[in-house]
Short mmCIF file of C-alpha atoms and ligand atoms in Angstrom, two decimals:
data_model
loop_
_atom_site.label_atom_id
_atom_site.label_comp_id
_atom_site.label_asym_id
_atom_site.label_seq_id
_atom_site.Cartn_x
_atom_site.Cartn_y
_atom_site.Cartn_z
CA MET A 1 -63.30 133.33 73.48
CA SER A 2 -62.48 134.00 77.10
CA TYR A 3 -62.49 131.25 79.70
CA LYS A 4 -63.35 131.47 83.37
CA GLN A 5 -60.08 131.84 85.22
CA ASP A 6 -59.17 129.90 88.32
CA ARG A 7 -59.29 132.55 91.09
CA LYS A 8 -56.12 131.30 92.71
CA ASN A 9 -53.73 131.07 89.82
CA ASN A 10 -55.45 132.67 86.85
CA PHE A 11 -55.30 129.61 84.60
CA PRO A 12 -58.58 128.36 83.08
CA GLU A 13 -60.69 125.98 85.14
CA TRP A 14 -61.86 122.64 83.78
CA PRO A 15 -64.48 121.60 82.77
CA ILE A 16 -65.82 124.56 80.86
CA TYR A 17 -69.61 124.86 80.73
CA ASP A 18 -72.34 127.42 80.24
CA HIS A 19 -76.14 127.61 80.07
CA ASN A 20 -76.12 125.07 77.21
CA GLU A 21 -74.97 122.22 79.47
CA ILE A 22 -77.39 123.32 82.21
CA ASN A 23 -80.32 123.47 79.79
CA ALA A 24 -79.39 120.12 78.27
CA LEU A 25 -79.42 118.44 81.68
CA SER A 26 -82.69 120.01 82.73
CA GLY A 27 -84.12 118.96 79.36
CA VAL A 28 -83.29 115.34 80.15
CA ILE A 29 -84.89 115.60 83.59
CA LYS A 30 -88.08 117.02 82.15
CA SER A 31 -88.20 114.48 79.33
CA ARG A 32 -88.42 111.59 81.84
CA ASN A 33 -86.24 109.61 79.41
CA TRP A 34 -83.26 109.16 81.67
CA TRP A 35 -81.66 106.31 79.75
CA GLY A 36 -81.13 105.56 76.08
CA GLY A 37 -83.97 103.06 76.02
CA PHE A 38 -84.27 99.63 74.51
CA PRO A 39 -82.53 99.30 71.15
CA GLY A 40 -85.88 98.90 69.38
CA ASP A 41 -87.41 102.15 70.67
CA GLN A 42 -84.26 104.31 71.29
CA LYS A 43 -86.41 106.50 73.53
CA GLY A 44 -83.67 108.63 75.02
CA GLU A 45 -82.46 110.49 72.00
CA ASN A 46 -79.20 111.91 73.42
CA VAL A 47 -77.31 108.61 73.53
CA TRP A 48 -78.24 107.68 69.97
CA ARG A 49 -77.64 111.18 68.62
CA PHE A 50 -74.32 111.50 70.43
CA GLN A 51 -73.13 108.26 68.87
CA GLU A 52 -73.86 109.64 65.41
CA GLU A 53 -72.34 113.05 66.16
CA PHE A 54 -69.18 111.58 67.68
CA ALA A 55 -68.72 109.16 64.77
CA ARG A 56 -69.09 112.07 62.36
CA PHE A 57 -66.60 114.17 64.29
CA GLN A 58 -64.04 111.36 64.46
CA GLU A 59 -64.73 110.56 60.78
CA ALA A 60 -65.69 106.96 61.52
CA LYS A 61 -68.68 104.94 60.29
CA HIS A 62 -69.80 103.71 63.72
CA SER A 63 -69.65 104.86 67.31
CA ILE A 64 -70.90 103.02 70.38
CA ALA A 65 -71.25 104.99 73.61
CA VAL A 66 -70.26 103.25 76.84
CA CYS A 67 -69.98 104.20 80.49
CA ASN A 68 -66.18 104.69 80.57
CA GLY A 69 -62.95 104.35 78.61
CA THR A 70 -61.78 101.25 80.47
CA VAL A 71 -64.73 99.11 79.47
CA ALA A 72 -64.49 100.55 75.96
CA ILE A 73 -61.16 98.69 75.55
CA GLU A 74 -62.50 95.54 77.21
CA SER A 75 -65.57 95.55 74.94
CA VAL A 76 -63.49 95.65 71.76
CA LEU A 77 -61.24 92.83 73.00
CA MET A 78 -64.30 90.75 73.93
CA ALA A 79 -65.97 91.41 70.57
CA LEU A 80 -62.77 90.26 68.84
CA ASN A 81 -62.67 87.15 71.00
CA VAL A 82 -59.32 88.02 72.55
CA GLY A 83 -59.05 86.25 75.90
CA MET A 84 -57.59 83.38 77.86
CA GLY A 85 -53.98 82.62 76.94
CA ASP A 86 -53.68 85.53 74.49
CA GLU A 87 -51.10 88.28 74.76
CA VAL A 88 -51.72 91.95 73.99
CA ILE A 89 -48.88 94.45 73.58
CA VAL A 90 -49.51 97.74 75.44
CA SER A 91 -47.41 100.87 75.98
CA ASP A 92 -45.69 100.88 79.39
CA TYR A 93 -46.44 104.60 79.71
CA THR A 94 -50.20 104.97 80.11
CA PHE A 95 -53.01 104.91 82.63
CA VAL A 96 -53.49 101.47 84.23
CA ALA A 97 -56.77 100.98 82.33
CA SER A 98 -54.99 100.29 79.00
CA ALA A 99 -53.64 97.11 80.62
CA SER A 100 -56.30 96.32 83.23
CA ALA A 101 -58.87 96.03 80.43
CA VAL A 102 -56.68 93.28 78.96
CA ILE A 103 -56.55 91.53 82.35
CA ALA A 104 -60.36 91.75 82.51
CA THR A 105 -60.61 89.52 79.42
CA ASN A 106 -58.20 86.96 80.98
CA ALA A 107 -55.53 87.84 78.42
CA VAL A 108 -52.02 88.99 79.39
CA PRO A 109 -50.66 92.49 78.67
CA ILE A 110 -47.04 92.74 77.50
CA PHE A 111 -45.42 96.11 78.08
CA CYS A 112 -43.54 98.05 75.41
CA ASP A 113 -41.01 100.77 76.23
CA ILE A 114 -41.41 104.24 74.73
CA ASP A 115 -39.64 106.55 72.32
CA PRO A 116 -37.73 109.22 74.29
CA ASP A 117 -38.87 112.08 72.03
CA THR A 118 -42.52 111.35 71.29
CA LEU A 119 -43.18 109.47 74.59
CA VAL A 120 -45.45 106.95 72.83
CA MET A 121 -44.67 103.25 72.32
CA ASP A 122 -41.43 102.59 70.48
CA ILE A 123 -42.42 100.90 67.22
CA ASN A 124 -38.89 99.52 66.84
CA LYS A 125 -39.38 97.40 69.95
CA ILE A 126 -42.71 95.83 69.01
CA GLU A 127 -41.48 92.92 66.93
CA SER A 128 -39.26 91.59 69.70
CA LEU A 129 -42.37 91.33 71.91
CA ILE A 130 -44.49 89.30 69.47
CA THR A 131 -44.92 85.60 70.28
CA GLU A 132 -47.24 82.88 68.96
CA ARG A 133 -49.69 83.99 71.68
CA THR A 134 -49.88 87.66 70.60
CA LYS A 135 -53.32 88.66 69.31
CA ALA A 136 -53.43 92.44 69.49
CA ILE A 137 -51.54 95.67 70.04
CA ILE A 138 -52.96 98.62 72.00
CA PRO A 139 -51.12 101.79 70.97
CA VAL A 140 -51.86 104.67 73.35
CA HIS A 141 -51.68 108.15 71.83
CA LEU A 142 -50.27 109.74 74.99
CA GLY A 143 -51.13 113.41 75.28
CA GLY A 144 -52.88 113.04 71.92
CA ASN A 145 -49.55 112.35 70.18
CA PRO A 146 -50.18 109.71 67.52
CA VAL A 147 -48.28 106.44 67.52
CA GLU A 148 -46.82 105.94 64.02
CA LEU A 149 -49.82 103.98 62.86
CA ASP A 150 -48.70 103.39 59.29
CA ARG A 151 -45.58 101.56 60.47
CA LEU A 152 -47.48 99.79 63.23
CA LEU A 153 -50.10 98.60 60.72
CA GLU A 154 -47.39 97.03 58.58
CA ILE A 155 -46.14 95.07 61.59
CA ALA A 156 -49.67 94.11 62.63
CA ASN A 157 -50.64 92.98 59.13
CA LYS A 158 -47.45 90.95 58.74
CA ASN A 159 -48.17 89.15 62.02
CA ASP A 160 -51.96 88.95 61.73
CA LEU A 161 -52.63 91.11 64.80
CA TYR A 162 -55.44 93.50 65.68
CA ILE A 163 -54.69 97.13 66.49
CA ILE A 164 -57.02 98.68 69.06
CA GLU A 165 -56.14 102.35 69.48
CA ASP A 166 -56.52 103.77 72.98
CA CYS A 167 -57.55 107.30 72.01
CA SER A 168 -58.43 108.44 75.54
CA HIS A 169 -56.08 111.44 75.07
CA ALA A 170 -56.55 111.85 71.34
CA HIS A 171 -60.00 113.27 70.60
CA GLY A 172 -59.43 115.32 67.46
CA SER A 173 -55.86 114.11 66.81
CA ARG A 174 -55.07 113.57 63.16
CA TYR A 175 -52.12 111.71 61.66
CA LYS A 176 -51.34 111.62 57.93
CA GLY A 177 -54.86 112.66 57.00
CA LYS A 178 -56.81 110.34 59.30
CA ARG A 179 -58.35 110.93 62.72
CA MET A 180 -57.04 108.55 65.37
CA GLY A 181 -59.15 105.49 66.03
CA ASN A 182 -59.61 104.87 62.29
CA TRP A 183 -56.19 103.31 61.70
CA GLY A 184 -56.71 100.19 63.76
CA ILE A 185 -59.74 97.90 63.82
CA ALA A 186 -61.26 100.16 66.49
CA GLY A 187 -60.47 103.19 68.65
CA THR A 188 -61.55 103.74 72.24
CA PHE A 189 -62.18 107.03 74.03
CA SER A 190 -62.68 108.22 77.61
CA PHE A 191 -64.89 111.12 78.68
CA GLN A 192 -63.83 110.96 82.34
CA ALA A 193 -63.80 114.28 84.23
CA SER A 194 -60.31 115.46 83.24
CA LYS A 195 -60.62 114.53 79.55
CA ILE A 196 -60.82 117.09 76.73
CA ILE A 197 -64.45 116.11 76.04
CA THR A 198 -66.13 115.14 79.29
CA SER A 199 -69.32 114.26 81.09
CA GLY A 200 -67.64 113.25 84.35
CA GLU A 201 -67.66 109.59 83.33
CA GLY A 202 -68.23 108.10 79.89
CA GLY A 203 -66.57 106.45 76.94
CA ALA A 204 -67.00 105.51 73.30
CA ILE A 205 -65.70 103.13 70.69
CA ILE A 206 -65.37 103.97 67.02
CA CYS A 207 -64.90 101.50 64.18
CA ASN A 208 -65.56 101.15 60.48
CA SER A 209 -66.87 97.59 60.32
CA GLU A 210 -70.61 97.11 60.73
CA ASP A 211 -70.13 93.53 61.88
CA LEU A 212 -67.69 94.56 64.62
CA ALA A 213 -69.91 97.50 65.66
CA ASP A 214 -72.84 95.09 66.04
CA LYS A 215 -70.77 92.68 68.14
CA ILE A 216 -69.54 95.50 70.38
CA TYR A 217 -73.07 96.84 70.75
CA SER A 218 -74.34 93.43 71.78
CA TYR A 219 -71.60 93.07 74.35
CA ILE A 220 -72.32 96.42 75.99
CA ASP A 221 -76.10 95.99 75.97
CA CYS A 222 -76.72 92.59 77.56
CA GLY A 223 -76.37 90.59 74.35
CA ARG A 224 -79.18 92.52 72.63
CA ARG A 225 -79.06 93.47 68.96
CA LYS A 226 -79.55 96.96 67.61
CA ASN A 227 -83.17 97.05 66.39
CA GLY A 228 -83.75 93.75 68.16
CA SER A 229 -86.42 93.25 70.79
CA SER A 230 -85.91 94.12 74.43
CA TYR A 231 -85.67 90.64 75.95
CA ALA A 232 -83.94 88.81 73.14
CA HIS A 233 -80.35 88.20 74.26
CA TYR A 234 -78.43 86.67 71.40
CA SER A 235 -74.95 86.45 72.86
CA TYR A 236 -73.11 86.88 76.13
CA GLY A 237 -73.13 90.54 77.07
CA THR A 238 -73.10 92.88 80.00
CA ASN A 239 -74.36 96.38 80.73
CA TYR A 240 -71.83 99.10 79.93
CA ARG A 241 -74.39 101.53 78.47
CA LEU A 242 -74.04 105.29 78.75
CA GLY A 243 -77.01 107.19 80.24
CA GLU A 244 -78.93 110.15 78.88
CA PHE A 245 -77.50 112.71 81.32
CA ASN A 246 -73.95 111.95 80.26
CA ALA A 247 -74.86 111.87 76.59
CA ALA A 248 -76.68 115.22 76.82
CA LEU A 249 -73.60 116.80 78.40
CA LEU A 250 -71.29 115.22 75.83
CA ARG A 251 -73.30 116.61 72.93
CA LYS A 252 -72.77 120.13 74.31
CA GLN A 253 -69.10 119.52 75.07
CA LEU A 254 -68.60 118.22 71.55
CA GLU A 255 -70.03 121.47 70.18
CA LYS A 256 -67.46 123.44 72.18
CA PHE A 257 -64.57 121.17 71.30
CA PRO A 258 -63.42 122.39 67.83
CA GLU A 259 -62.70 125.92 69.02
CA GLN A 260 -60.85 124.72 72.15
CA HIS A 261 -58.92 122.18 70.05
CA LYS A 262 -57.80 124.92 67.66
CA ILE A 263 -56.57 127.12 70.51
CA ARG A 264 -54.77 124.20 72.19
CA ASN A 265 -52.95 123.37 68.95
CA GLU A 266 -51.96 126.99 68.30
CA HIS A 267 -50.86 127.62 71.88
CA ALA A 268 -48.96 124.32 72.12
CA GLN A 269 -46.88 125.37 69.17
CA TYR A 270 -46.31 128.85 70.63
CA LEU A 271 -45.34 127.51 74.06
CA GLY A 272 -43.24 124.66 72.64
CA LYS A 273 -41.12 126.98 70.55
CA LYS A 274 -40.27 129.12 73.57
CA LEU A 275 -39.71 126.22 75.99
CA ASN A 276 -37.45 124.36 73.56
CA GLU A 277 -35.20 127.42 73.44
CA ILE A 278 -34.37 126.88 77.14
CA ASP A 279 -31.30 124.66 77.55
CA GLY A 280 -32.35 121.53 79.38
CA ILE A 281 -36.05 121.60 78.40
CA GLN A 282 -37.51 119.35 75.71
CA VAL A 283 -41.22 119.48 74.94
CA MET A 284 -42.91 116.20 73.81
CA LYS A 285 -42.13 115.98 70.08
CA LEU A 286 -45.12 115.37 67.86
CA THR A 287 -44.79 112.24 65.75
CA ARG A 288 -43.82 113.16 62.20
CA GLY A 289 -47.04 113.23 60.18
CA THR A 290 -49.19 114.66 63.02
CA GLU A 291 -51.63 117.25 61.68
CA GLU A 292 -53.70 117.90 64.83
CA CYS A 293 -53.07 116.83 68.42
CA GLY A 294 -55.64 116.33 71.19
CA TYR A 295 -53.17 117.55 73.85
CA TYR A 296 -54.87 115.93 76.82
CA ILE A 297 -51.59 116.62 78.56
CA TYR A 298 -48.59 118.75 77.63
CA PRO A 299 -45.42 116.97 78.82
CA ILE A 300 -41.96 118.50 79.12
CA VAL A 301 -38.76 116.61 79.89
CA PHE A 302 -36.02 118.43 81.80
CA ASP A 303 -32.32 117.80 82.21
CA PRO A 304 -31.63 118.04 85.98
CA SER A 305 -27.98 119.00 85.36
CA GLN A 306 -29.17 122.25 83.73
CA PHE A 307 -31.29 123.10 86.78
CA GLY A 308 -28.87 122.56 89.67
CA GLU A 309 -29.71 118.83 89.87
CA ILE A 310 -33.32 119.64 90.82
CA THR A 311 -35.61 116.64 91.41
CA LYS A 312 -38.92 116.27 89.63
CA THR A 313 -40.82 116.66 92.90
CA ALA A 314 -38.99 119.90 93.73
CA PHE A 315 -39.47 121.21 90.16
CA LYS A 316 -43.21 120.56 90.33
CA LYS A 317 -43.51 122.06 93.78
CA LYS A 318 -41.86 125.27 92.63
CA LEU A 319 -44.14 125.54 89.59
CA ASN A 320 -47.26 124.92 91.69
CA LYS A 321 -46.17 127.37 94.39
CA ASN A 322 -45.87 129.97 91.68
CA GLY A 323 -49.40 129.36 90.47
CA ILE A 324 -48.51 127.11 87.52
CA PRO A 325 -50.69 123.98 87.59
CA THR A 326 -49.27 120.54 86.77
CA VAL A 327 -50.73 117.02 86.76
CA ASP A 328 -49.04 113.86 88.01
CA ASN A 329 -47.51 111.65 85.31
CA TYR A 330 -48.56 108.02 85.08
CA PRO A 331 -46.05 105.77 86.78
CA PRO A 332 -44.83 103.25 84.16
CA LEU A 333 -47.07 100.17 84.33
CA HIS A 334 -44.22 97.76 85.15
CA LYS A 335 -43.71 99.68 88.40
CA LEU A 336 -47.29 99.38 89.65
CA ASP A 337 -47.84 97.05 92.60
CA CYS A 338 -50.47 95.05 90.75
CA PHE A 339 -48.01 94.17 87.98
CA LYS A 340 -45.09 93.60 90.32
CA ASN A 341 -46.71 90.93 92.48
CA ILE A 342 -48.48 89.11 89.58
CA LYS A 343 -51.36 87.86 91.75
CA LEU A 344 -53.92 89.41 89.51
CA LYS A 345 -56.56 86.87 88.54
CA LYS A 346 -57.12 83.39 89.83
CA GLY A 347 -56.25 80.65 87.37
CA ILE A 348 -54.37 82.85 84.89
CA ASP A 349 -50.71 82.16 84.16
CA TYR A 350 -48.80 85.43 84.05
CA SER A 351 -45.37 83.80 84.09
CA LYS A 352 -44.77 84.48 80.38
CA ALA A 353 -45.38 88.23 80.76
CA ASN A 354 -42.40 90.60 80.55
CA TRP A 355 -43.29 92.08 83.98
CA GLY A 356 -43.75 90.77 87.50
CA LEU A 357 -41.30 90.07 90.35
CA GLU A 358 -37.69 90.51 89.21
CA LYS A 359 -38.81 91.28 85.62
CA SER A 360 -40.38 94.56 86.80
CA ILE A 361 -37.04 96.32 87.23
CA ASN A 362 -36.44 99.67 85.58
CA ASN A 363 -33.48 98.32 83.59
CA ASN A 364 -35.91 96.29 81.53
CA PHE A 365 -37.78 99.50 80.60
CA PRO A 366 -34.90 101.98 80.46
CA VAL A 367 -36.43 104.80 78.42
CA VAL A 368 -39.73 105.15 80.24
CA SER A 369 -38.01 104.86 83.62
CA ASP A 370 -35.66 107.70 82.75
CA ILE A 371 -38.39 109.89 81.23
CA TYR A 372 -40.71 109.35 84.20
CA SER A 373 -38.02 110.51 86.61
CA ARG A 374 -37.53 113.86 84.87
CA SER A 375 -40.73 114.88 83.17
CA ILE A 376 -43.55 117.18 84.15
CA GLU A 377 -46.99 117.51 82.64
CA PHE A 378 -49.25 120.51 82.28
CA PRO A 379 -53.01 119.85 82.02
CA HIS A 380 -54.71 120.63 78.70
CA GLU A 381 -56.59 123.62 80.11
CA THR A 382 -53.23 125.37 80.59
CA LEU A 383 -53.08 125.65 76.80
CA LEU A 384 -56.35 127.62 76.83
CA ALA A 385 -54.70 130.40 78.83
CA SER A 386 -53.65 133.63 77.14
CA LYS A 387 -50.25 133.86 75.47
CA ILE A 388 -49.23 136.27 78.24
CA LYS A 389 -49.92 133.55 80.82
CA LEU A 390 -47.99 131.05 78.71
CA ASP A 391 -45.06 133.47 78.55
CA SER A 392 -45.11 133.61 82.35
CA ILE A 393 -44.51 129.82 82.46
CA VAL A 394 -41.50 130.20 80.17
CA GLU A 395 -40.09 133.08 82.22
CA TYR A 396 -40.55 131.22 85.49
CA ILE A 397 -38.80 128.08 84.20
CA LYS A 398 -35.92 130.26 82.96
CA SER A 399 -35.65 131.77 86.41
CA LEU A 400 -35.05 128.32 87.91
CA LYS A 401 -31.70 127.95 86.13
C1 PLP B 501 -54.84 106.28 78.30
C2 PLP B 501 -56.11 105.97 79.02
N1 PLP B 501 -56.75 104.82 78.73
C3 PLP B 501 -57.91 104.50 79.33
C4 PLP B 501 -58.47 105.31 80.28
C5 PLP B 501 -59.70 104.85 80.98
O1 PLP B 501 -60.74 105.71 80.89
P1 PLP B 501 -61.86 105.80 82.03
O2 PLP B 501 -61.24 106.50 83.20
O3 PLP B 501 -62.94 106.57 81.38
O4 PLP B 501 -62.26 104.41 82.36
C6 PLP B 501 -57.85 106.53 80.59
C7 PLP B 501 -58.45 107.51 81.50
O5 PLP B 501 -58.56 107.69 82.56
C8 PLP B 501 -56.63 106.86 79.97
O6 PLP B 501 -55.99 107.98 80.27
#
């Protein structure tokens, strides 16, 4: 398969689409069913079909489509009755949404430092963060790299905690035989514009419990029940539904995904082998037991002393100037203004959190602070480039020594 190349730098452009996406969208327009419809009639077939297709792809029993990945996390927490006074352990190295969704439920996120090799939450640090208020853990599979879910499950089971996997980077990732999102009680996904399956905005939740799926569905559709009548509202709920246009696009993107996923996995291995041979470059190590990786991002960590004490900003600038695209890394959550000043939500006591004011210093999160200062990320579409283009990245990085 050949992908349309960015005219400026010759790397593939994202998102990738063809006449199938265009026809799918015009099909929705002509159908006059522009939303999924009431649960009883399910008039707009794309939303309902996408849910089935995505569940099948992720090897889960249930999938609920929502309007983004942030509310996907909130919806699971709400369905599990996690809220006021509860604590939820979240990786410190993720997009703000993994924690802001916790804030939305009036619970308090507690940040966990990361492993320096895999860049995902350090399982060895979890137990020290558990208190009598802890209700759940949100592992984030950064760049599609699975958190060691078997070990995390042991800890969660011992302490009676829920695991909600944030799989926003991990569509298609597989660890020890299971697709991500099936290890915990639920998995949440984002289909925002940069994601590896996208419709501009969108999200989904997968789970294997019918009871939980029903509760989540009710929450995201105004307290309705699947197969219930239109104006029967059984429980408190809101409207986080996905629309037909997004679902129609997602169905086409999902068809394209397996081939892209295969190339990304092959090329990541190819590129990783060559980059790791350069002194001072370490590619994100896949967690032992990973069988497939979503590769939403492809992070590398560099040793400044091997590159004339170059800063991350200068390193990135040089790559970009030479036509090699990068994306900005997430600043660790403890560094974000909203978590430093702790004035987040009226009436909520954040004083027991392990962040805020003087607690938000880098020394309290040493690994992520160090990694953030010397890592660079390539977007997933880079991995769809030809091997010759990938070689050019390796050669250019070598030339910076
Ligand atoms: C790790 C992670 N969690 C959650 C989200 C939230 O997804 P969305 O932007 O669709 O709300 C994102 C994406 O942006 C993300 O990267």
